CSV table of C-alpha atoms in Angstrom, one decimal:
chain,number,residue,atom,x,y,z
A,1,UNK,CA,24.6,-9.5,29.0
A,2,UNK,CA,22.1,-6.8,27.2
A,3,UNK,CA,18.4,-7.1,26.6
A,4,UNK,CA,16.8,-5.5,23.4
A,5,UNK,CA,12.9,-4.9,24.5
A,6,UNK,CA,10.4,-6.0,21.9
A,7,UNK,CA,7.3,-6.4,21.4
A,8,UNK,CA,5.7,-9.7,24.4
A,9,UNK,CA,9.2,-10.0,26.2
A,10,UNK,CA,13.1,-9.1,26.0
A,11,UNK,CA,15.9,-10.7,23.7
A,12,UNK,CA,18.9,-11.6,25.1
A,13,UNK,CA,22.1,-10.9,23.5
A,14,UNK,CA,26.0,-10.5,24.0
A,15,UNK,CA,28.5,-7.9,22.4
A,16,UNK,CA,31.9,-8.6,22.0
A,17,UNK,CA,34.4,-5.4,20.9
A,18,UNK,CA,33.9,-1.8,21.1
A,19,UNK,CA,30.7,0.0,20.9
A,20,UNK,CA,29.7,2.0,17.6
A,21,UNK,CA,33.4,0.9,16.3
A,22,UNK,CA,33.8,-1.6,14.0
A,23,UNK,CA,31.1,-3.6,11.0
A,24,UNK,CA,28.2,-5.0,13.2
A,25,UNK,CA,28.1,-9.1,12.6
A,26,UNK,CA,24.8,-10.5,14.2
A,27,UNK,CA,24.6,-13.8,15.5
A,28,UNK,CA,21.5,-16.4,16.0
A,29,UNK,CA,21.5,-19.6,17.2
A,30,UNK,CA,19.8,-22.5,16.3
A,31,UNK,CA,16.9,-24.2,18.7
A,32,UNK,CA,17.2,-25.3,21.6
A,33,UNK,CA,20.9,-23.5,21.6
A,34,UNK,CA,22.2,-20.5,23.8
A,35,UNK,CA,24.0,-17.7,22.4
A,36,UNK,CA,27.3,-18.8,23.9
A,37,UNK,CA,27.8,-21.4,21.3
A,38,UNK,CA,29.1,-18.1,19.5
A,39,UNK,CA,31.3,-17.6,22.3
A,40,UNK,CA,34.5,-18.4,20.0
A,41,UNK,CA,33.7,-16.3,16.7
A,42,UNK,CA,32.6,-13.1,18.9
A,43,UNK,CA,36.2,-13.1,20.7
A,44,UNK,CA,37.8,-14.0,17.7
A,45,UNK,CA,35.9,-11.0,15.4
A,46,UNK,CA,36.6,-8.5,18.2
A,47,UNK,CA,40.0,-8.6,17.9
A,48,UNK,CA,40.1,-8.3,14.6
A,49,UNK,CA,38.1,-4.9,15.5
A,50,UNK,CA,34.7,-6.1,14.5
A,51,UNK,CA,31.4,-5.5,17.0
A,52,UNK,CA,29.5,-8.9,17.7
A,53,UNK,CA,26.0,-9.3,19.2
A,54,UNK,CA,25.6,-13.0,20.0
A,55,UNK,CA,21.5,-13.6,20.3
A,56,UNK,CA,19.9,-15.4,21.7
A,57,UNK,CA,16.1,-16.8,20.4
A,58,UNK,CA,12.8,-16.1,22.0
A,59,UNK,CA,12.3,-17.9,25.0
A,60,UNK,CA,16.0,-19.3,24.7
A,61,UNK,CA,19.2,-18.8,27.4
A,62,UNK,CA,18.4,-15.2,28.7
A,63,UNK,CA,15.5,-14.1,26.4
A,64,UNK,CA,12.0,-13.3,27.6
A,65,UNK,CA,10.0,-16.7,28.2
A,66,UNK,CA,6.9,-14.9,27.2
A,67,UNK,CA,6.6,-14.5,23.5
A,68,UNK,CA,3.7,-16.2,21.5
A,69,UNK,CA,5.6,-16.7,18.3
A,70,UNK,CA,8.6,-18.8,18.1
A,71,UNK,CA,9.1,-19.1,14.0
A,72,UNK,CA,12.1,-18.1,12.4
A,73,UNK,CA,10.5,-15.4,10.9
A,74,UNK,CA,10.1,-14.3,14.1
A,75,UNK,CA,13.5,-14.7,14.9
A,76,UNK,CA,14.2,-12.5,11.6
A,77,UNK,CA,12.3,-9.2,13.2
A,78,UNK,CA,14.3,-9.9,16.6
A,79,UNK,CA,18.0,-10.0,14.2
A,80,UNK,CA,16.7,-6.7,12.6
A,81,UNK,CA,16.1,-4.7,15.5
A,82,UNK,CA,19.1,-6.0,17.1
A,83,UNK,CA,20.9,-4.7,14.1
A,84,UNK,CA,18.9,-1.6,14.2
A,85,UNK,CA,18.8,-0.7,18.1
A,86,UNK,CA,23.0,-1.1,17.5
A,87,UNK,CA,23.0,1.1,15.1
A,88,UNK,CA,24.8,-1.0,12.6
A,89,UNK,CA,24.8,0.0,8.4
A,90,UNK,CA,25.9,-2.9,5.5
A,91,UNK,CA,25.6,-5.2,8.7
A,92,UNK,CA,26.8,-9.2,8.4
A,93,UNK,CA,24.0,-11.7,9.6
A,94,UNK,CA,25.7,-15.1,10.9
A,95,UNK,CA,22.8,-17.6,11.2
A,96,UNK,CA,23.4,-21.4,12.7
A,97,UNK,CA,20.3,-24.2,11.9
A,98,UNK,CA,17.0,-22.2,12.1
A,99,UNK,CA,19.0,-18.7,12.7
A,100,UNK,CA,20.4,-19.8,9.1
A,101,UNK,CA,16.9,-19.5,7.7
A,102,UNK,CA,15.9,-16.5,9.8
A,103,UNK,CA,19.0,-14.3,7.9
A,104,UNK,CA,18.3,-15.5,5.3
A,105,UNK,CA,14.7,-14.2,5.6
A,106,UNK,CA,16.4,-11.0,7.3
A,107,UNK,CA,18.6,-10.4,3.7
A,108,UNK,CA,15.8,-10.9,1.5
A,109,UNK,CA,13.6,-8.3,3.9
A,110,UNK,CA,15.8,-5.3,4.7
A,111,UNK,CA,18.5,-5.2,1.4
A,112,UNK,CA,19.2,-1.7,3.4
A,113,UNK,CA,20.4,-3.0,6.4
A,114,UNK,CA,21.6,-6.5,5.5
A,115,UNK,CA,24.8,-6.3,3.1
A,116,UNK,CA,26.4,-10.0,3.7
A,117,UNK,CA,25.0,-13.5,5.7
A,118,UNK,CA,26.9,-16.5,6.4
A,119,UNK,CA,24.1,-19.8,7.0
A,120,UNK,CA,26.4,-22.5,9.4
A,121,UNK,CA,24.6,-25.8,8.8
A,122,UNK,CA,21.2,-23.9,7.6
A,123,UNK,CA,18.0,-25.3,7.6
A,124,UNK,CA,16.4,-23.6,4.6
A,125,UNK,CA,14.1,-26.1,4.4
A,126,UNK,CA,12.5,-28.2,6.2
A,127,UNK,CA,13.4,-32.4,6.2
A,128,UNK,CA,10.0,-34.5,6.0
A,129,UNK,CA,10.0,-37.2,8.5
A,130,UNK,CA,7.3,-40.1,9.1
A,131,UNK,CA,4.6,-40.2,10.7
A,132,UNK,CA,6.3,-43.0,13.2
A,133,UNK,CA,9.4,-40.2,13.7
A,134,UNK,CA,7.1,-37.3,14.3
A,135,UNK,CA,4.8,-39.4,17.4
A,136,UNK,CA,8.2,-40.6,18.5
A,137,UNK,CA,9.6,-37.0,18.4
A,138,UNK,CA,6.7,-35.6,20.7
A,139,UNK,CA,6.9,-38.4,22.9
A,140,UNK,CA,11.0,-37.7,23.3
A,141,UNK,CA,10.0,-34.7,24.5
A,142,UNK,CA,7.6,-34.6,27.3
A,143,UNK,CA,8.4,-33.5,30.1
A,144,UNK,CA,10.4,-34.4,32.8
A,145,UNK,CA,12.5,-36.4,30.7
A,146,UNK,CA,12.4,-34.0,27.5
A,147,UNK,CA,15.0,-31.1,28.8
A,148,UNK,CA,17.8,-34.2,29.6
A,149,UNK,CA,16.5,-36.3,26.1
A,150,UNK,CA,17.4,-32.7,24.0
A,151,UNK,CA,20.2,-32.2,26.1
A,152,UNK,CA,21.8,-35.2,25.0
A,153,UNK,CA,20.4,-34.8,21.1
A,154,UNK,CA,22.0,-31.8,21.2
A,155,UNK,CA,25.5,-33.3,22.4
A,156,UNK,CA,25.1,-36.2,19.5
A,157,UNK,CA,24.6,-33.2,16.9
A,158,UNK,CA,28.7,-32.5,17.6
A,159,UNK,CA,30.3,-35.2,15.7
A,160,UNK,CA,33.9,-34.4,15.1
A,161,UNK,CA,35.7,-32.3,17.3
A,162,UNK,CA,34.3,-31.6,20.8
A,163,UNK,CA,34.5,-27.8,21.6
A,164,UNK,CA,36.5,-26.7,23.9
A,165,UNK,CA,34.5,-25.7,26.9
A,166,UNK,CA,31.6,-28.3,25.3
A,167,UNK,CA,30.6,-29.7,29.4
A,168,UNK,CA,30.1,-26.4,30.5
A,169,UNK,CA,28.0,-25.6,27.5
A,170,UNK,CA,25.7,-28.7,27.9
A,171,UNK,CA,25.3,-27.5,31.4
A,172,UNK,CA,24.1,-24.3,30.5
A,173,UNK,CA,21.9,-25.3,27.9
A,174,UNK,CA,20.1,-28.1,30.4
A,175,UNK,CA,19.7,-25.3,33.2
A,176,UNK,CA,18.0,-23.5,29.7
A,177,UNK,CA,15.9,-26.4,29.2
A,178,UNK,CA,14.6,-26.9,32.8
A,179,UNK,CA,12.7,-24.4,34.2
A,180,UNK,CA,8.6,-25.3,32.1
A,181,UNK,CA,8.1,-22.1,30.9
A,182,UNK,CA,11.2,-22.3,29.6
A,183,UNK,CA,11.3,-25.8,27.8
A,184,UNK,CA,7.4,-25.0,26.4
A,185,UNK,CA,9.4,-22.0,24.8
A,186,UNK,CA,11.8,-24.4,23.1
A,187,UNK,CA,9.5,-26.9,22.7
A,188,UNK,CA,7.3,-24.0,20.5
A,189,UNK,CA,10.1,-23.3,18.6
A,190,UNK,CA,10.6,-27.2,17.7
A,191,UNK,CA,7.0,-27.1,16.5
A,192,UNK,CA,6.9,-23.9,15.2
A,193,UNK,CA,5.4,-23.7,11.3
A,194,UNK,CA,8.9,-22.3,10.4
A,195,UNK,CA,9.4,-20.5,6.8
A,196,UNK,CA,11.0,-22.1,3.9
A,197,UNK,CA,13.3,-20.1,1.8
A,198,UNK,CA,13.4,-22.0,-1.4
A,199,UNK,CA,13.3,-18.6,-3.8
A,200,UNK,CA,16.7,-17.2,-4.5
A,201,UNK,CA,18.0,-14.8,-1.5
A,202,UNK,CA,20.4,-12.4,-3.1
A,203,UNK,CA,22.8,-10.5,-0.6
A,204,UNK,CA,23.7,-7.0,-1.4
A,205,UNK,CA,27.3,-8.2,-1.3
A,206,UNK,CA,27.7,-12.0,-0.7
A,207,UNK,CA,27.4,-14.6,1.1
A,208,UNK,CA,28.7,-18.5,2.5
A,209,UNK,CA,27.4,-21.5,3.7
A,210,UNK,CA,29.4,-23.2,5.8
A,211,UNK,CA,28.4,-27.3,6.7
A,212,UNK,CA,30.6,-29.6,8.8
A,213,UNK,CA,31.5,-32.6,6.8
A,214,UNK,CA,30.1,-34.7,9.6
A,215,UNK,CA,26.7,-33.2,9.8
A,216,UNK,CA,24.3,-35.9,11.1
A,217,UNK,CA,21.1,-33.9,11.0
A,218,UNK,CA,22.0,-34.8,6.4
A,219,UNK,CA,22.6,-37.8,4.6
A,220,UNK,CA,24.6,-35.6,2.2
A,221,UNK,CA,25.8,-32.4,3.8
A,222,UNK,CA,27.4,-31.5,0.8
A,223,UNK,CA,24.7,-31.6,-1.6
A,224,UNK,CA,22.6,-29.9,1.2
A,225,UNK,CA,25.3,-27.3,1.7
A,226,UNK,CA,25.3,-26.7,-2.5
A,227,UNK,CA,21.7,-26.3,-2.8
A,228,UNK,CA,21.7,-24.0,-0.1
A,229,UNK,CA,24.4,-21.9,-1.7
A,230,UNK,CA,22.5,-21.8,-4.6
A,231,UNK,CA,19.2,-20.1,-2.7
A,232,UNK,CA,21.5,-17.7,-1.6
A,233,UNK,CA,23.8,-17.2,-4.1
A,234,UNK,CA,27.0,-17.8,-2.3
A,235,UNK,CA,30.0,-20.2,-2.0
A,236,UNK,CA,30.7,-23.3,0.2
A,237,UNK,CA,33.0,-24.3,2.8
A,238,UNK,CA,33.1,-27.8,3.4
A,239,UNK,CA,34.4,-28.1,7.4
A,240,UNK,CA,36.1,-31.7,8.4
A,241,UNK,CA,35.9,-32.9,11.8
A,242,UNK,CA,32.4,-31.1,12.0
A,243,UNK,CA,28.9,-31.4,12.7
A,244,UNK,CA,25.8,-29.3,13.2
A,245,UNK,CA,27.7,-26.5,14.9
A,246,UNK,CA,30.7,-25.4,12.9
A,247,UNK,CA,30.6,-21.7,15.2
A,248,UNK,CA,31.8,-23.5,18.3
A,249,UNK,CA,33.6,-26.8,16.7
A,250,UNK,CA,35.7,-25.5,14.5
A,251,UNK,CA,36.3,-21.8,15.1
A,252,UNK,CA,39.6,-22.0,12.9
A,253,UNK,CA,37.6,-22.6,9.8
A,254,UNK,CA,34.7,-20.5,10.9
A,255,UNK,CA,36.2,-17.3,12.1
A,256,UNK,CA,38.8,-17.1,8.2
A,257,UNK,CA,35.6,-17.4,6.5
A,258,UNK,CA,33.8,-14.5,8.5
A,259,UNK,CA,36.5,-12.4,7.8
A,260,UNK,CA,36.7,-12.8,3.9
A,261,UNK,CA,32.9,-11.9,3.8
A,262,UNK,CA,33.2,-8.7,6.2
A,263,UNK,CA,36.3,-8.0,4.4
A,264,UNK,CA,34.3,-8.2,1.3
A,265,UNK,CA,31.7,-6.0,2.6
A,266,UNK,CA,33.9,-2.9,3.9
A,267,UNK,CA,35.2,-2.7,0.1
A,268,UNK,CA,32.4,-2.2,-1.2
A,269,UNK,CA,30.5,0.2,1.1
């Protein structure tokens, strides 16, 4: 584990492959996730001679609990100068849920830096629910029974395949959700006035959306994952036996698709 200092408190991260060798591929998780849900593609990139850095959010598995913005614009900065303290050049963002929309806000900031994203089950925008769903929402999640109730939210979220390792990972991300600084950290980032990207993002060199077939958090995940293709001008990949996490579900589909778009960038730097 590595810590990149920032402004209010520390992000977390993971690298997988050799230092300064390799295109750079950036990973962010969505809420209330850890960085180790990456744990699959970072192994998988690195020994295909690629450098990972697995994130993870503000106030999230190993990062600082002490930050007073939890957006995913905020979340965008922290991806940059994780890119940046690396050193990386025509770097690939990978962004799952929120971290979708915070690459997608990294690409359309910093052209320069950012040459390809891939969005795993992206929120670009944000779902309107009722006014009943919202009070019951806030209720779910008061402590002491909150960290346990998102816990098992997040386990419902994998539909399709369980990941291997998946106990283990529900373990570490209800020791995330326990401590209270902690959980009002997540629970910021829940409520957070988070950034739309409806505008067209344009990647200096492409990008993909990839949507698990099963995704419950959609009543259409394909038209979802279309119109999110079209913001940022990229292709589709439709993943069966999938949910909301497609990174640790179905690594096999994930990790061919990384590939063609880093492949894609090294041609054409």
């Amino acid at each position: 584990m590595h810590h990149l200092d920032r402004p209010r408190g520390r992000i977390a991260y993971d690298l997988y492959g050799a230092e300064n060798t390799g295109t750079l591929v950036v990973c962010v998780p969505g809420m209330f996730d850890h960085r180790a849900s990456f744990r699959f593609v970072g192994t998988a990139l690195a020994g295909a001679g690629y450098r990972v850095a697995a994130m993870d959010l503000r106030g999230h598995g190993d990062s600082d609990a002490t930050f007073d913005d939890h957006t995913n614009r905020a979340a965008a900065t922290d991806a940059v100068a994780l890119a940046e303290e690396l050193g990386g050049e025509d770097v690939v963002m990978v962004g799952n849920s929120m971290g979708g929309a915070a690459v997608a806000i990294a690409a359309r900031e910093r052209p320069d830096l950012v040459a390809g994203v891939a969005l795993l089950a992206p929120f670009l925008r944000q779902p309107g629910p009722s006014l009943f769903v919202r009070i019951a929402l806030r209720l779910m999640l008061v402590r002491p029974w909150g960290p346990r109730v998102l816990t098992r939210y997040y386990d419902g979220l994998n539909t399709g395949r369980t990941p291997e390792g998946h106990r283990e990972h529900l373990d570490r991300v209800l020791r995330m959700l326990r401590p209270a600084d902690r959980y009002r950290a997540v629970y910021d980032t829940v409520y957070a006035p988070h950034e739309e990207v409806l505008e067209a993002v344009e990647s200096r060199v492409g990008a993909v959306v990839v949507v698990g077939e099963r995704d419950p958090d959609w009543k259409d995940p394909r038209a979802e994952a279309e119109w999110a293709a079209s913001v940022v001008r990229g292709s589709v990949v439709m993943v069966p036996e999938c949910g909301h996490y497609p990174q640790s579900q179905r690594p096999d589909v994930v990790v061919p698709a990384l590939e063609a778009l880093i492949g894609e960038v090294v041609s054409r730097a």
